[in-house]
Amino acid sequence: MMDEIITLDYGSGGKKTSRLIENMILPALNNPALNELNDGAILTGAESLVFSTDSFVVDPIFFPGGDIGKLSVCGTVNDVSMCGGVPKYLSCAFIIEEGFPLADLEKIIASIRAQCEKCGVQVVTGDTKVVEKGRGDKIYINTAGIGFLKYKGLSPKKIQSGDKVIVSGTVGDHGTAVMLSRSGMMQGEILSDCAALNGLCDVIMSTSDGVRVLRDPTRGGVATTLNEFIEGTALGIELDEKLIPVRPNVQAACDMLGLDPMYCANEGKLLAVVAAEDAEKVLEAMRNTVEGGNAAIIGTVTDRYPAKLVMNTAFGGKRILQKLTGAQLPRIC
């Protein structure tokens, strides 16, 4: 018999821990490796592996367009994919606060299962811990991902003057949706873009040998990620504000909250730096996918502004976009 809420007993490693695993987690995430219930998993491998880990502490845990479970799968799948890997296996560790409703945990696990099936990955090992009430904030999730390296050589070091910068869709959706949901304003009107991008990465890499680097602009947003590409180099990036896709309601919400969409987190978008001669071809391929339907070329790599990200504004001026200092939006992933 399961309780309605998580108690400290569920983290004891005893009967209730076993009951939680056997009645809720295993039926949802069932696969041979996980069913062994070992502390690790023996997996078939490849010559080169891609490995990533991430922790998710988003507040609120359910938000328009997603939840902490979906986010934990997408975030790690995307990190593996941006390295040129094909994601295959995940670990999943829950840190749950005493008193957390089991019904909510069931929803989160169902979300993890649905996203794993969509991505073609399996949760093959995991862990559950329970902390005393007041010592956590509902639930935290850590996922680690393993993938097989398919596309070699992706690196900011490959970027060259004249390369084009492509974003796969509208910017700032996730961070804005989470902030509005947290504050109670405009709930449901703006959805998180939380999505797995392994399929989109495969399309991009299959289209061109001129892809220099891929990156998902999560914390710190597009501006911070692009700064990371060029910091300490003799190259800069020049953006055109008029070409950057931003949903009107996201822009309106950011204006109201005093935020900049260029610094708001995305959880279902990527940035690609591509050789100029292949940029239009890659853009067309991206636009033929669900995840890249709103893709746009937004800028060019240049040697005119060493180590600087420069925005040509809609009003005809220029401004320098620095890396984000501090946390514009805490607890967004």
GROMACS .gro file of C-alpha atoms in nm:
model
  333
    1MET     CA    1   0.000   0.000   0.000
    2MET     CA    2   0.150   0.333  -0.112
    3ASP     CA    3   0.110   0.653   0.088
    4GLU     CA    4  -0.017   0.974  -0.070
    5ILE     CA    5   0.295   1.171   0.016
    6ILE     CA    6   0.669   1.100   0.037
    7THR     CA    7   0.790   1.031   0.390
    8LEU     CA    8   1.147   0.988   0.512
    9ASP     CA    9   1.090   0.611   0.504
   10TYR     CA   10   1.098   0.621   0.124
   11GLY     CA   11   1.462   0.724   0.138
   12SER     CA   12   1.567   0.463   0.392
   13GLY     CA   13   1.668   0.194   0.146
   14GLY     CA   14   1.414  -0.041   0.309
   15LYS     CA   15   1.073  -0.174   0.218
   16LYS     CA   16   0.920   0.161   0.124
   17THR     CA   17   1.214   0.246  -0.099
   18SER     CA   18   1.171  -0.088  -0.272
   19ARG     CA   19   0.798  -0.031  -0.301
   20LEU     CA   20   0.852   0.309  -0.461
   21ILE     CA   21   1.095   0.164  -0.713
   22GLU     CA   22   0.895  -0.151  -0.790
   23ASN     CA   23   0.546   0.006  -0.799
   24MET     CA   24   0.616   0.341  -0.962
   25ILE     CA   25   0.960   0.377  -1.121
   26LEU     CA   26   1.023   0.033  -1.277
   27PRO     CA   27   0.682  -0.002  -1.446
   28ALA     CA   28   0.723   0.342  -1.603
   29LEU     CA   29   1.086   0.317  -1.715
   30ASN     CA   30   1.106  -0.060  -1.772
   31ASN     CA   31   1.408  -0.194  -1.965
   32PRO     CA   32   1.647  -0.488  -1.912
   33ALA     CA   33   1.941  -0.281  -1.785
   34LEU     CA   34   1.731  -0.092  -1.528
   35ASN     CA   35   1.542  -0.404  -1.420
   36GLU     CA   36   1.865  -0.556  -1.288
   37LEU     CA   37   1.847  -0.297  -1.008
   38ASN     CA   38   2.223  -0.276  -0.977
   39ASP     CA   39   2.399   0.042  -0.866
   40GLY     CA   40   2.534   0.071  -1.220
   41ALA     CA   41   2.452  -0.065  -1.563
   42ILE     CA   42   2.655  -0.271  -1.810
   43LEU     CA   43   2.601  -0.121  -2.154
   44THR     CA   44   2.705  -0.203  -2.506
   45GLY     CA   45   2.942   0.070  -2.618
   46ALA     CA   46   3.131   0.229  -2.905
   47GLU     CA   47   3.484   0.342  -2.972
   48SER     CA   48   3.410   0.696  -2.853
   49LEU     CA   49   3.147   0.796  -2.598
   50VAL     CA   50   2.992   1.131  -2.517
   51PHE     CA   51   2.911   1.179  -2.147
   52SER     CA   52   2.721   1.460  -1.975
   53THR     CA   53   2.555   1.525  -1.642
   54ASP     CA   54   2.315   1.795  -1.526
   55SER     CA   55   2.100   1.878  -1.224
   56PHE     CA   56   1.752   2.031  -1.241
   57VAL     CA   57   1.610   2.253  -0.967
   58VAL     CA   58   1.346   2.448  -1.162
   59ASP     CA   59   1.079   2.643  -0.975
   60PRO     CA   60   0.791   2.578  -1.031
   61ILE     CA   61   0.832   2.210  -1.111
   62PHE     CA   62   0.528   2.219  -1.343
   63PHE     CA   63   0.526   2.506  -1.590
   64PRO     CA   64   0.348   2.584  -1.919
   65GLY     CA   65   0.500   2.360  -2.184
   66GLY     CA   66   0.678   2.118  -1.954
   67ASP     CA   67   0.783   2.003  -1.611
   68ILE     CA   68   1.099   1.906  -1.426
   69GLY     CA   69   1.080   1.551  -1.559
   70LYS     CA   70   1.065   1.647  -1.925
   71LEU     CA   71   1.331   1.910  -1.864
   72SER     CA   72   1.569   1.660  -1.704
   73VAL     CA   73   1.557   1.432  -2.008
   74CYS     CA   74   1.570   1.706  -2.273
   75GLY     CA   75   1.851   1.896  -2.101
   76THR     CA   76   2.087   1.600  -2.089
   77VAL     CA   77   1.988   1.462  -2.431
   78ASN     CA   78   2.063   1.804  -2.579
   79ASP     CA   79   2.401   1.832  -2.407
   80VAL     CA   80   2.508   1.498  -2.553
   81SER     CA   81   2.372   1.591  -2.897
   82MET     CA   82   2.555   1.925  -2.912
   83CYS     CA   83   2.884   1.736  -2.880
   84GLY     CA   84   2.806   1.530  -3.190
   85GLY     CA   85   2.680   1.231  -2.993
   86VAL     CA   86   2.377   1.009  -3.041
   87PRO     CA   87   2.222   0.989  -2.692
   88LYS     CA   88   2.142   0.636  -2.576
   89TYR     CA   89   2.139   0.595  -2.198
   90LEU     CA   90   2.049   0.808  -1.896
   91SER     CA   91   2.087   0.779  -1.523
   92CYS     CA   92   1.818   0.948  -1.317
   93ALA     CA   93   1.851   1.044  -0.950
   94PHE     CA   94   1.569   1.197  -0.746
   95ILE     CA   95   1.619   1.408  -0.432
   96ILE     CA   96   1.270   1.438  -0.286
   97GLU     CA   97   1.150   1.648   0.005
   98GLU     CA   98   0.949   1.476   0.275
   99GLY     CA   99   0.578   1.546   0.220
  100PHE     CA  100   0.598   1.558  -0.159
  101PRO     CA  101   0.275   1.419  -0.313
  102LEU     CA  102   0.318   1.079  -0.476
  103ALA     CA  103   0.065   1.184  -0.740
  104ASP     CA  104   0.304   1.459  -0.851
  105LEU     CA  105   0.596   1.217  -0.856
  106GLU     CA  106   0.391   0.984  -1.074
  107LYS     CA  107   0.327   1.267  -1.321
  108ILE     CA  108   0.697   1.350  -1.333
  109ILE     CA  109   0.796   0.989  -1.394
  110ALA     CA  110   0.533   0.959  -1.668
  111SER     CA  111   0.679   1.270  -1.828
  112ILE     CA  112   1.029   1.121  -1.813
  113ARG     CA  113   0.903   0.802  -1.975
  114ALA     CA  114   0.721   0.987  -2.254
  115GLN     CA  115   1.024   1.200  -2.335
  116CYS     CA  116   1.263   0.903  -2.327
  117GLU     CA  117   1.041   0.719  -2.575
  118LYS     CA  118   1.032   1.023  -2.800
  119CYS     CA  119   1.411   1.067  -2.786
  120GLY     CA  120   1.498   0.699  -2.821
  121VAL     CA  121   1.688   0.684  -2.492
  122GLN     CA  122   1.660   0.462  -2.185
  123VAL     CA  123   1.700   0.531  -1.814
  124VAL     CA  124   1.926   0.244  -1.714
  125THR     CA  125   2.028   0.332  -1.359
  126GLY     CA  126   1.923   0.572  -1.089
  127ASP     CA  127   1.888   0.663  -0.725
  128THR     CA  128   1.630   0.807  -0.486
  129LYS     CA  129   1.698   1.007  -0.171
  130VAL     CA  130   1.451   1.177   0.063
  131VAL     CA  131   1.542   1.482   0.275
  132GLU     CA  132   1.355   1.620   0.574
  133LYS     CA  133   1.072   1.866   0.518
  134GLY     CA  134   1.216   2.215   0.486
  135ARG     CA  135   1.558   2.085   0.377
  136GLY     CA  136   1.473   2.080   0.005
  137ASP     CA  137   1.222   2.233  -0.232
  138LYS     CA  138   0.981   1.962  -0.345
  139ILE     CA  139   1.207   1.766  -0.581
  140TYR     CA  140   1.545   1.793  -0.755
  141ILE     CA  141   1.656   1.563  -1.037
  142ASN     CA  142   2.002   1.477  -1.162
  143THR     CA  143   2.044   1.304  -1.496
  144ALA     CA  144   2.363   1.186  -1.662
  145GLY     CA  145   2.369   1.086  -2.026
  146ILE     CA  146   2.585   0.861  -2.242
  147GLY     CA  147   2.586   0.873  -2.620
  148PHE     CA  148   2.792   0.733  -2.904
  149LEU     CA  149   3.003   0.985  -3.093
  150LYS     CA  150   2.880   1.016  -3.451
  151TYR     CA  151   2.999   1.358  -3.565
  152LYS     CA  152   3.356   1.453  -3.478
  153GLY     CA  153   3.529   1.789  -3.466
  154LEU     CA  154   3.260   2.024  -3.335
  155SER     CA  155   3.434   2.305  -3.146
  156PRO     CA  156   3.429   2.685  -3.113
  157LYS     CA  157   3.795   2.665  -3.216
  158LYS     CA  158   3.678   2.577  -3.569
  159ILE     CA  159   3.491   2.907  -3.614
  160GLN     CA  160   3.619   3.125  -3.901
  161SER     CA  161   3.559   3.480  -4.017
  162GLY     CA  162   3.262   3.490  -4.252
  163ASP     CA  163   3.079   3.198  -4.089
  164LYS     CA  164   2.707   3.244  -4.032
  165VAL     CA  165   2.525   3.217  -3.699
  166ILE     CA  166   2.191   3.033  -3.705
  167VAL     CA  167   1.937   3.006  -3.425
  168SER     CA  168   1.684   2.725  -3.453
  169GLY     CA  169   1.383   2.930  -3.343
  170THR     CA  170   1.237   3.199  -3.121
  171VAL     CA  171   1.456   3.300  -2.827
  172GLY     CA  172   1.374   3.348  -2.461
  173ASP     CA  173   1.063   3.129  -2.445
  174HIS     CA  174   1.160   2.899  -2.157
  175GLY     CA  175   1.298   3.155  -1.914
  176THR     CA  176   1.003   3.386  -1.973
  177ALA     CA  177   0.745   3.107  -1.932
  178VAL     CA  178   0.900   2.990  -1.604
  179MET     CA  179   0.925   3.342  -1.462
  180LEU     CA  180   0.563   3.423  -1.551
  181SER     CA  181   0.443   3.094  -1.409
  182ARG     CA  182   0.634   3.161  -1.089
  183SER     CA  183   0.489   3.508  -1.054
  184GLY     CA  184   0.133   3.413  -1.150
  185MET     CA  185   0.121   3.659  -1.441
  186MET     CA  186   0.001   3.563  -1.792
  187GLN     CA  187  -0.008   3.197  -1.695
  188GLY     CA  188  -0.041   2.965  -1.995
  189GLU     CA  189  -0.006   3.240  -2.255
  190ILE     CA  190   0.365   3.174  -2.306
  191LEU     CA  191   0.493   2.816  -2.326
  192SER     CA  192   0.839   2.684  -2.254
  193ASP     CA  193   1.021   2.561  -2.564
  194CYS     CA  194   1.147   2.257  -2.372
  195ALA     CA  195   1.228   1.993  -2.635
  196ALA     CA  196   1.488   1.734  -2.726
  197LEU     CA  197   1.706   1.836  -3.020
  198ASN     CA  198   1.887   1.513  -3.106
  199GLY     CA  199   1.684   1.474  -3.427
  200LEU     CA  200   1.749   1.834  -3.532
  201CYS     CA  201   2.123   1.795  -3.466
  202ASP     CA  202   2.129   1.488  -3.688
  203VAL     CA  203   1.956   1.679  -3.968
  204ILE     CA  204   2.205   1.966  -3.943
  205MET     CA  205   2.513   1.747  -3.935
  206SER     CA  206   2.386   1.529  -4.219
  207THR     CA  207   2.333   1.837  -4.437
  208SER     CA  208   2.677   1.997  -4.418
  209ASP     CA  209   3.040   1.929  -4.337
  210GLY     CA  210   3.079   2.300  -4.266
  211VAL     CA  211   2.913   2.301  -3.924
  212ARG     CA  212   3.169   2.444  -3.679
  213VAL     CA  213   2.987   2.418  -3.349
  214LEU     CA  214   2.643   2.349  -3.199
  215ARG     CA  215   2.525   2.468  -2.859
  216ASP     CA  216   2.194   2.496  -2.676
  217PRO     CA  217   2.169   2.844  -2.520
  218THR     CA  218   2.025   2.758  -2.179
  219ARG     CA  219   2.127   2.964  -1.873
  220GLY     CA  220   2.250   3.303  -1.988
  221GLY     CA  221   2.064   3.274  -2.317
  222VAL     CA  222   2.180   3.339  -2.672
  223ALA     CA  223   2.399   3.638  -2.585
  224THR     CA  224   2.603   3.454  -2.323
  225THR     CA  225   2.649   3.144  -2.539
  226LEU     CA  226   2.773   3.345  -2.838
  227ASN     CA  227   3.014   3.534  -2.612
  228GLU     CA  228   3.153   3.199  -2.496
  229PHE     CA  229   3.228   3.108  -2.858
  230ILE     CA  230   3.453   3.408  -2.917
  231GLU     CA  231   3.600   3.507  -2.579
  232GLY     CA  232   3.977   3.523  -2.588
  233THR     CA  233   3.991   3.504  -2.969
  234ALA     CA  234   4.059   3.748  -3.252
  235LEU     CA  235   3.708   3.695  -3.386
  236GLY     CA  236   3.381   3.866  -3.303
  237ILE     CA  237   3.018   3.812  -3.398
  238GLU     CA  238   2.794   4.076  -3.552
  239LEU     CA  239   2.420   4.025  -3.505
  240ASP     CA  240   2.124   4.192  -3.673
  241GLU     CA  241   1.847   4.259  -3.422
  242LYS     CA  242   1.581   4.263  -3.695
  243LEU     CA  243   1.665   3.902  -3.787
  244ILE     CA  244   1.642   3.755  -3.436
  245PRO     CA  245   1.310   3.572  -3.391
  246VAL     CA  246   1.129   3.668  -3.071
  247ARG     CA  247   0.761   3.596  -3.010
  248PRO     CA  248   0.567   3.922  -2.961
  249ASN     CA  249   0.418   3.803  -2.630
  250VAL     CA  250   0.764   3.702  -2.504
  251GLN     CA  251   0.900   4.045  -2.597
  252ALA     CA  252   0.604   4.213  -2.424
  253ALA     CA  253   0.652   4.004  -2.110
  254CYS     CA  254   1.026   4.077  -2.104
  255ASP     CA  255   0.958   4.449  -2.143
  256MET     CA  256   0.715   4.431  -1.852
  257LEU     CA  257   0.960   4.240  -1.631
  258GLY     CA  258   1.268   4.438  -1.734
  259LEU     CA  259   1.430   4.137  -1.901
  260ASP     CA  260   1.614   4.092  -2.229
  261PRO     CA  261   1.512   3.785  -2.440
  262MET     CA  262   1.874   3.755  -2.553
  263TYR     CA  263   1.967   3.660  -2.196
  264CYS     CA  264   1.662   3.443  -2.117
  265ALA     CA  265   1.711   3.067  -2.108
  266ASN     CA  266   1.601   2.839  -2.388
  267GLU     CA  267   1.550   2.465  -2.343
  268GLY     CA  268   1.451   2.369  -2.696
  269LYS     CA  269   1.667   2.583  -2.922
  270LEU     CA  270   2.020   2.557  -3.054
  271LEU     CA  271   2.281   2.785  -3.205
  272ALA     CA  272   2.481   2.665  -3.504
  273VAL     CA  273   2.785   2.835  -3.653
  274VAL     CA  274   2.811   2.722  -4.016
  275ALA     CA  275   3.041   2.796  -4.310
  276ALA     CA  276   2.890   3.076  -4.518
  277GLU     CA  277   2.858   2.866  -4.833
  278ASP     CA  278   2.644   2.606  -4.652
  279ALA     CA  279   2.436   2.835  -4.431
  280GLU     CA  280   2.129   2.861  -4.656
  281LYS     CA  281   2.130   2.485  -4.717
  282VAL     CA  282   2.144   2.414  -4.345
  283LEU     CA  283   1.876   2.674  -4.275
  284GLU     CA  284   1.639   2.514  -4.525
  285ALA     CA  285   1.695   2.169  -4.376
  286MET     CA  286   1.629   2.304  -4.025
  287ARG     CA  287   1.309   2.474  -4.134
  288ASN     CA  288   1.178   2.141  -4.260
  289THR     CA  289   1.175   2.006  -3.902
  290VAL     CA  290   0.932   2.073  -3.620
  291GLU     CA  291   1.209   2.190  -3.386
  292GLY     CA  292   1.369   2.419  -3.645
  293GLY     CA  293   1.061   2.559  -3.816
  294ASN     CA  294   1.142   2.917  -3.710
  295ALA     CA  295   1.517   2.897  -3.768
  296ALA     CA  296   1.694   3.212  -3.885
  297ILE     CA  297   2.040   3.333  -3.980
  298ILE     CA  298   2.099   3.609  -3.725
  299GLY     CA  299   2.462   3.711  -3.766
  300THR     CA  300   2.810   3.669  -3.905
  301VAL     CA  301   3.150   3.592  -3.757
  302THR     CA  302   3.388   3.881  -3.821
  303ASP     CA  303   3.743   3.994  -3.745
  304ARG     CA  304   3.625   4.357  -3.718
  305TYR     CA  305   3.533   4.325  -3.349
  306PRO     CA  306   3.781   4.091  -3.178
  307ALA     CA  307   3.624   3.897  -2.887
  308LYS     CA  308   3.308   4.111  -2.897
  309LEU     CA  309   2.944   4.034  -2.964
  310VAL     CA  310   2.799   4.336  -3.144
  311MET     CA  311   2.431   4.393  -3.212
  312ASN     CA  312   2.315   4.611  -3.500
  313THR     CA  313   1.998   4.748  -3.345
  314ALA     CA  314   1.663   4.801  -3.512
  315PHE     CA  315   1.719   5.177  -3.473
  316GLY     CA  316   2.042   5.177  -3.673
  317GLY     CA  317   2.287   5.185  -3.384
  318LYS     CA  318   2.523   4.930  -3.236
  319ARG     CA  319   2.552   4.787  -2.887
  320ILE     CA  320   2.789   4.538  -2.732
  321LEU     CA  321   2.631   4.235  -2.563
  322GLN     CA  322   2.838   4.111  -2.271
  323LYS     CA  323   2.812   3.775  -2.098
  324LEU     CA  324   2.540   3.767  -1.836
  325THR     CA  325   2.661   3.890  -1.497
  326GLY     CA  326   2.480   3.728  -1.208
  327ALA     CA  327   2.150   3.543  -1.236
  328GLN     CA  328   1.888   3.722  -1.444
  329LEU     CA  329   1.638   3.443  -1.366
  330PRO     CA  330   1.731   3.199  -1.087
  331ARG     CA  331   1.602   2.840  -1.076
  332ILE     CA  332   1.493   2.819  -1.440
  333CYS     CA  333   1.637   2.473  -1.510
   0.00000   0.00000   0.00000
